[in-house]
Amino acid sequence: MFGRVARPLSFLYAGTRGKKVFCVPGCTAPGVVIIEWKPVMEGASNKDRIIRAVQETADELEYMVYEASVVLRGENSRVIVKIDHLRGISHQDCEMFSRSLARRLDSMDVLPNYSLEISSPGLDRKIRTVEEYRRFTGAPVKIVFHDGDMKKAIKGTISAVSKDSVDIQSEEGDRTIEFSAIVSANLSY
């Protein structure tokens, strides 16, 4: 059964067990699984089972899990997953992943009632690893970094990546920034 969603370009799936699945299309990115766990009523064994289900679904469908969080609050529990793929993430990717994960969670019977939100990392995604810097060579970026005792920000384009630093081309000129000095980095489309 399909319904209306408050967000534009979102997919809502309301299953027989009272779950809601939201899908927000966005951008791309390779990833690391980051789990934010806020237990309220459930035990750690359910956390492990949900995390395993998210990763198994991603592996089965050949996606990367960029980020995942689980908030257990009885019938208001939420599972939020950001998926990624080298070719990018479409609305159909989110829909396919959410349906597959919902079937898996339902068969496990770990949550009596939950909402499931699936999206991409987005256009302003964080860049967290050397591999992500390499993947986005040529893309616009904003980097906040330490320069001595000061924090500075630079906007430009990733022009080159080594194992220890990233080169940025900007209107102010070219700059090499050591990864150890970077506070945060995001794509800046």
PDB file of C-alpha atoms in Angstrom:
ATOM      1  CA  MET A   1       0.000   0.000   0.000  1.00  0.00           C
ATOM      2  CA  PHE A   2       1.376   3.409  -0.916  1.00  0.00           C
ATOM      3  CA  GLY A   3       0.718   6.687   0.843  1.00  0.00           C
ATOM      4  CA  ARG A   4       1.691  10.334   0.781  1.00  0.00           C
ATOM      5  CA  VAL A   5       4.900  11.530   2.347  1.00  0.00           C
ATOM      6  CA  ALA A   6       5.564  14.982   3.770  1.00  0.00           C
ATOM      7  CA  ARG A   7       8.921  15.144   2.009  1.00  0.00           C
ATOM      8  CA  PRO A   8       9.220  15.752  -1.729  1.00  0.00           C
ATOM      9  CA  LEU A   9      10.519  12.888  -3.869  1.00  0.00           C
ATOM     10  CA  SER A  10      10.119  10.335  -1.093  1.00  0.00           C
ATOM     11  CA  PHE A  11       8.814   6.798  -1.161  1.00  0.00           C
ATOM     12  CA  LEU A  12       6.499   5.538   1.568  1.00  0.00           C
ATOM     13  CA  TYR A  13       5.700   1.894   2.133  1.00  0.00           C
ATOM     14  CA  ALA A  14       3.226   1.012   4.852  1.00  0.00           C
ATOM     15  CA  GLY A  15       3.357  -2.700   5.573  1.00  0.00           C
ATOM     16  CA  THR A  16       0.938  -4.950   7.362  1.00  0.00           C
ATOM     17  CA  ARG A  17       2.976  -4.786  10.550  1.00  0.00           C
ATOM     18  CA  GLY A  18       2.571  -1.027  10.883  1.00  0.00           C
ATOM     19  CA  LYS A  19       5.999  -0.047   9.633  1.00  0.00           C
ATOM     20  CA  LYS A  20       6.679   2.984   7.481  1.00  0.00           C
ATOM     21  CA  VAL A  21       9.529   3.094   4.975  1.00  0.00           C
ATOM     22  CA  PHE A  22      10.808   6.449   3.714  1.00  0.00           C
ATOM     23  CA  CYS A  23      13.218   6.792   0.825  1.00  0.00           C
ATOM     24  CA  VAL A  24      14.902  10.080   0.003  1.00  0.00           C
ATOM     25  CA  PRO A  25      17.043  10.050  -3.143  1.00  0.00           C
ATOM     26  CA  GLY A  26      20.321  11.925  -3.164  1.00  0.00           C
ATOM     27  CA  CYS A  27      23.947  11.597  -4.111  1.00  0.00           C
ATOM     28  CA  THR A  28      26.683   8.946  -3.813  1.00  0.00           C
ATOM     29  CA  ALA A  29      29.595   7.766  -1.654  1.00  0.00           C
ATOM     30  CA  PRO A  30      31.678   4.792  -0.540  1.00  0.00           C
ATOM     31  CA  GLY A  31      31.314   4.084   3.072  1.00  0.00           C
ATOM     32  CA  VAL A  32      31.970   2.810   6.478  1.00  0.00           C
ATOM     33  CA  VAL A  33      29.252   1.492   8.714  1.00  0.00           C
ATOM     34  CA  ILE A  34      28.617   3.957  11.536  1.00  0.00           C
ATOM     35  CA  ILE A  35      26.111   2.752  14.068  1.00  0.00           C
ATOM     36  CA  GLU A  36      24.521   5.153  16.516  1.00  0.00           C
ATOM     37  CA  TRP A  37      22.719   3.104  19.104  1.00  0.00           C
ATOM     38  CA  LYS A  38      20.168   4.552  21.521  1.00  0.00           C
ATOM     39  CA  PRO A  39      18.549   1.657  23.365  1.00  0.00           C
ATOM     40  CA  VAL A  40      15.372   2.439  25.222  1.00  0.00           C
ATOM     41  CA  MET A  41      13.422  -0.791  25.649  1.00  0.00           C
ATOM     42  CA  GLU A  42      15.266  -3.477  23.695  1.00  0.00           C
ATOM     43  CA  GLY A  43      18.434  -5.424  24.514  1.00  0.00           C
ATOM     44  CA  ALA A  44      21.802  -5.484  22.771  1.00  0.00           C
ATOM     45  CA  SER A  45      20.977  -8.754  21.002  1.00  0.00           C
ATOM     46  CA  ASN A  46      18.293  -6.984  18.936  1.00  0.00           C
ATOM     47  CA  LYS A  47      20.814  -4.275  18.038  1.00  0.00           C
ATOM     48  CA  ASP A  48      23.219  -6.852  16.706  1.00  0.00           C
ATOM     49  CA  ARG A  49      20.482  -8.596  14.733  1.00  0.00           C
ATOM     50  CA  ILE A  50      19.281  -5.332  13.152  1.00  0.00           C
ATOM     51  CA  ILE A  51      22.835  -4.263  12.275  1.00  0.00           C
ATOM     52  CA  ARG A  52      23.492  -7.663  10.739  1.00  0.00           C
ATOM     53  CA  ALA A  53      20.232  -7.440   8.728  1.00  0.00           C
ATOM     54  CA  VAL A  54      21.196  -4.003   7.363  1.00  0.00           C
ATOM     55  CA  GLN A  55      24.649  -5.230   6.299  1.00  0.00           C
ATOM     56  CA  GLU A  56      23.342  -8.514   4.839  1.00  0.00           C
ATOM     57  CA  THR A  57      20.765  -6.607   2.790  1.00  0.00           C
ATOM     58  CA  ALA A  58      23.446  -4.227   1.514  1.00  0.00           C
ATOM     59  CA  ASP A  59      25.756  -7.122   0.638  1.00  0.00           C
ATOM     60  CA  GLU A  60      22.965  -9.014  -1.127  1.00  0.00           C
ATOM     61  CA  LEU A  61      22.001  -5.989  -3.246  1.00  0.00           C
ATOM     62  CA  GLU A  62      25.626  -4.841  -3.738  1.00  0.00           C
ATOM     63  CA  TYR A  63      25.342  -1.515  -1.900  1.00  0.00           C
ATOM     64  CA  MET A  64      27.654   0.044   0.656  1.00  0.00           C
ATOM     65  CA  VAL A  65      26.326   1.162   4.024  1.00  0.00           C
ATOM     66  CA  TYR A  66      27.499   4.763   4.424  1.00  0.00           C
ATOM     67  CA  GLU A  67      25.801   5.246   7.779  1.00  0.00           C
ATOM     68  CA  ALA A  68      23.151   3.527   9.881  1.00  0.00           C
ATOM     69  CA  SER A  69      21.412   4.322  13.140  1.00  0.00           C
ATOM     70  CA  VAL A  70      18.856   2.463  15.201  1.00  0.00           C
ATOM     71  CA  VAL A  71      16.614   4.059  17.813  1.00  0.00           C
ATOM     72  CA  LEU A  72      14.570   1.571  19.816  1.00  0.00           C
ATOM     73  CA  ARG A  73      11.485   3.052  21.420  1.00  0.00           C
ATOM     74  CA  GLY A  74       8.930   0.270  21.511  1.00  0.00           C
ATOM     75  CA  GLU A  75       6.347   0.888  18.788  1.00  0.00           C
ATOM     76  CA  ASN A  76       8.117   4.103  17.757  1.00  0.00           C
ATOM     77  CA  SER A  77      11.414   2.406  16.851  1.00  0.00           C
ATOM     78  CA  ARG A  78      13.350   3.753  13.847  1.00  0.00           C
ATOM     79  CA  VAL A  79      15.974   2.248  11.562  1.00  0.00           C
ATOM     80  CA  ILE A  80      17.758   4.874   9.435  1.00  0.00           C
ATOM     81  CA  VAL A  81      20.212   3.806   6.732  1.00  0.00           C
ATOM     82  CA  LYS A  82      22.208   5.773   4.156  1.00  0.00           C
ATOM     83  CA  ILE A  83      23.291   3.560   1.278  1.00  0.00           C
ATOM     84  CA  ASP A  84      25.823   4.196  -1.440  1.00  0.00           C
ATOM     85  CA  HIS A  85      27.122   2.752  -4.687  1.00  0.00           C
ATOM     86  CA  LEU A  86      29.935   3.848  -7.013  1.00  0.00           C
ATOM     87  CA  ARG A  87      27.404   4.586  -9.782  1.00  0.00           C
ATOM     88  CA  GLY A  88      25.262   6.683  -7.409  1.00  0.00           C
ATOM     89  CA  ILE A  89      21.934   6.093  -5.687  1.00  0.00           C
ATOM     90  CA  SER A  90      18.535   6.549  -7.301  1.00  0.00           C
ATOM     91  CA  HIS A  91      15.009   6.598  -5.924  1.00  0.00           C
ATOM     92  CA  GLN A  92      14.578   3.037  -7.226  1.00  0.00           C
ATOM     93  CA  ASP A  93      17.699   1.934  -5.318  1.00  0.00           C
ATOM     94  CA  CYS A  94      16.221   3.295  -2.079  1.00  0.00           C
ATOM     95  CA  GLU A  95      12.897   1.598  -2.785  1.00  0.00           C
ATOM     96  CA  MET A  96      14.510  -1.766  -3.552  1.00  0.00           C
ATOM     97  CA  PHE A  97      16.724  -1.615  -0.463  1.00  0.00           C
ATOM     98  CA  SER A  98      13.864  -0.573   1.834  1.00  0.00           C
ATOM     99  CA  ARG A  99      11.556  -3.354   0.623  1.00  0.00           C
ATOM    100  CA  SER A 100      14.286  -5.966   0.980  1.00  0.00           C
ATOM    101  CA  LEU A 101      15.331  -4.785   4.451  1.00  0.00           C
ATOM    102  CA  ALA A 102      11.686  -4.576   5.608  1.00  0.00           C
ATOM    103  CA  ARG A 103      11.094  -8.193   4.502  1.00  0.00           C
ATOM    104  CA  ARG A 104      14.239  -9.287   6.332  1.00  0.00           C
ATOM    105  CA  LEU A 105      13.351  -7.419   9.549  1.00  0.00           C
ATOM    106  CA  ASP A 106       9.775  -8.738   9.449  1.00  0.00           C
ATOM    107  CA  SER A 107      10.968 -12.333   9.072  1.00  0.00           C
ATOM    108  CA  MET A 108      13.318 -11.870  12.054  1.00  0.00           C
ATOM    109  CA  ASP A 109      10.459 -10.498  14.204  1.00  0.00           C
ATOM    110  CA  VAL A 110      12.827  -8.237  16.200  1.00  0.00           C
ATOM    111  CA  LEU A 111      10.652  -5.105  16.119  1.00  0.00           C
ATOM    112  CA  PRO A 112       6.894  -5.112  16.682  1.00  0.00           C
ATOM    113  CA  ASN A 113       6.414  -1.784  14.918  1.00  0.00           C
ATOM    114  CA  TYR A 114       8.992   0.509  13.334  1.00  0.00           C
ATOM    115  CA  SER A 115       9.710   3.122  10.717  1.00  0.00           C
ATOM    116  CA  LEU A 116      12.464   2.585   8.204  1.00  0.00           C
ATOM    117  CA  GLU A 117      14.186   5.489   6.403  1.00  0.00           C
ATOM    118  CA  ILE A 118      16.548   4.804   3.497  1.00  0.00           C
ATOM    119  CA  SER A 119      18.481   7.546   1.688  1.00  0.00           C
ATOM    120  CA  SER A 120      21.762   8.376  -0.006  1.00  0.00           C
ATOM    121  CA  PRO A 121      24.493  10.396   1.746  1.00  0.00           C
ATOM    122  CA  GLY A 122      23.321  13.504  -0.160  1.00  0.00           C
ATOM    123  CA  LEU A 123      24.911  16.233  -2.263  1.00  0.00           C
ATOM    124  CA  ASP A 124      26.694  17.826   0.698  1.00  0.00           C
ATOM    125  CA  ARG A 125      27.973  14.524   2.045  1.00  0.00           C
ATOM    126  CA  LYS A 126      30.951  14.331   4.368  1.00  0.00           C
ATOM    127  CA  ILE A 127      34.195  13.117   2.912  1.00  0.00           C
ATOM    128  CA  ARG A 128      35.705  10.835   5.540  1.00  0.00           C
ATOM    129  CA  THR A 129      38.381   8.597   4.021  1.00  0.00           C
ATOM    130  CA  VAL A 130      41.290   8.786   1.580  1.00  0.00           C
ATOM    131  CA  GLU A 131      39.276   6.533  -0.743  1.00  0.00           C
ATOM    132  CA  GLU A 132      36.393   9.041  -0.732  1.00  0.00           C
ATOM    133  CA  TYR A 133      38.785  11.915  -1.550  1.00  0.00           C
ATOM    134  CA  ARG A 134      40.086   9.843  -4.487  1.00  0.00           C
ATOM    135  CA  ARG A 135      36.571   9.004  -5.632  1.00  0.00           C
ATOM    136  CA  PHE A 136      35.609  12.677  -5.666  1.00  0.00           C
ATOM    137  CA  THR A 137      38.716  14.029  -7.399  1.00  0.00           C
ATOM    138  CA  GLY A 138      37.484  16.893  -9.587  1.00  0.00           C
ATOM    139  CA  ALA A 139      34.482  17.590  -7.346  1.00  0.00           C
ATOM    140  CA  PRO A 140      33.813  20.851  -5.475  1.00  0.00           C
ATOM    141  CA  VAL A 141      34.623  20.663  -1.782  1.00  0.00           C
ATOM    142  CA  LYS A 142      34.703  22.736   1.383  1.00  0.00           C
ATOM    143  CA  ILE A 143      37.403  21.778   3.880  1.00  0.00           C
ATOM    144  CA  VAL A 144      37.849  23.146   7.402  1.00  0.00           C
ATOM    145  CA  PHE A 145      41.394  22.584   8.653  1.00  0.00           C
ATOM    146  CA  HIS A 146      43.927  23.628  11.267  1.00  0.00           C
ATOM    147  CA  ASP A 147      46.612  26.041  10.065  1.00  0.00           C
ATOM    148  CA  GLY A 148      48.871  26.510  13.060  1.00  0.00           C
ATOM    149  CA  ASP A 149      46.696  27.714  15.940  1.00  0.00           C
ATOM    150  CA  MET A 150      43.884  28.866  13.646  1.00  0.00           C
ATOM    151  CA  LYS A 151      41.033  27.077  11.931  1.00  0.00           C
ATOM    152  CA  LYS A 152      40.612  27.954   8.275  1.00  0.00           C
ATOM    153  CA  ALA A 153      38.188  26.992   5.555  1.00  0.00           C
ATOM    154  CA  ILE A 154      38.808  26.615   1.854  1.00  0.00           C
ATOM    155  CA  LYS A 155      36.407  26.040  -1.021  1.00  0.00           C
ATOM    156  CA  GLY A 156      37.714  24.618  -4.231  1.00  0.00           C
ATOM    157  CA  THR A 157      38.112  21.483  -6.302  1.00  0.00           C
ATOM    158  CA  ILE A 158      39.956  18.319  -5.306  1.00  0.00           C
ATOM    159  CA  SER A 159      42.811  18.128  -7.791  1.00  0.00           C
ATOM    160  CA  ALA A 160      45.006  15.344  -6.376  1.00  0.00           C
ATOM    161  CA  VAL A 161      45.152  12.938  -3.436  1.00  0.00           C
ATOM    162  CA  SER A 162      48.143  11.231  -1.854  1.00  0.00           C
ATOM    163  CA  LYS A 163      48.226   8.906   1.149  1.00  0.00           C
ATOM    164  CA  ASP A 164      48.867  11.861   3.517  1.00  0.00           C
ATOM    165  CA  SER A 165      47.289  14.917   1.865  1.00  0.00           C
ATOM    166  CA  VAL A 166      44.810  16.381  -0.592  1.00  0.00           C
ATOM    167  CA  ASP A 167      45.479  19.129  -3.143  1.00  0.00           C
ATOM    168  CA  ILE A 168      42.775  21.764  -3.584  1.00  0.00           C
ATOM    169  CA  GLN A 169      42.485  24.214  -6.487  1.00  0.00           C
ATOM    170  CA  SER A 170      40.682  27.380  -5.410  1.00  0.00           C
ATOM    171  CA  GLU A 171      40.284  30.979  -6.520  1.00  0.00           C
ATOM    172  CA  GLU A 172      42.973  31.920  -3.968  1.00  0.00           C
ATOM    173  CA  GLY A 173      45.402  29.423  -5.538  1.00  0.00           C
ATOM    174  CA  ASP A 174      46.438  25.821  -5.058  1.00  0.00           C
ATOM    175  CA  ARG A 175      46.844  24.410  -1.554  1.00  0.00           C
ATOM    176  CA  THR A 176      47.991  21.076  -0.157  1.00  0.00           C
ATOM    177  CA  ILE A 177      46.309  20.085   3.113  1.00  0.00           C
ATOM    178  CA  GLU A 178      47.534  17.242   5.282  1.00  0.00           C
ATOM    179  CA  PHE A 179      44.766  14.817   6.287  1.00  0.00           C
ATOM    180  CA  SER A 180      45.901  15.137   9.918  1.00  0.00           C
ATOM    181  CA  ALA A 181      45.005  18.865   9.830  1.00  0.00           C
ATOM    182  CA  ILE A 182      41.493  18.394   8.440  1.00  0.00           C
ATOM    183  CA  VAL A 183      38.633  19.052  10.875  1.00  0.00           C
ATOM    184  CA  SER A 184      35.815  18.398   8.386  1.00  0.00           C
ATOM    185  CA  ALA A 185      35.263  18.096   4.653  1.00  0.00           C
ATOM    186  CA  ASN A 186      32.067  18.097   2.622  1.00  0.00           C
ATOM    187  CA  LEU A 187      31.187  18.114  -1.036  1.00  0.00           C
ATOM    188  CA  SER A 188      30.038  21.606  -1.929  1.00  0.00           C
ATOM    189  CA  TYR A 189      27.701  21.467  -4.934  1.00  0.00           C
TER     190      TYR A 189
END
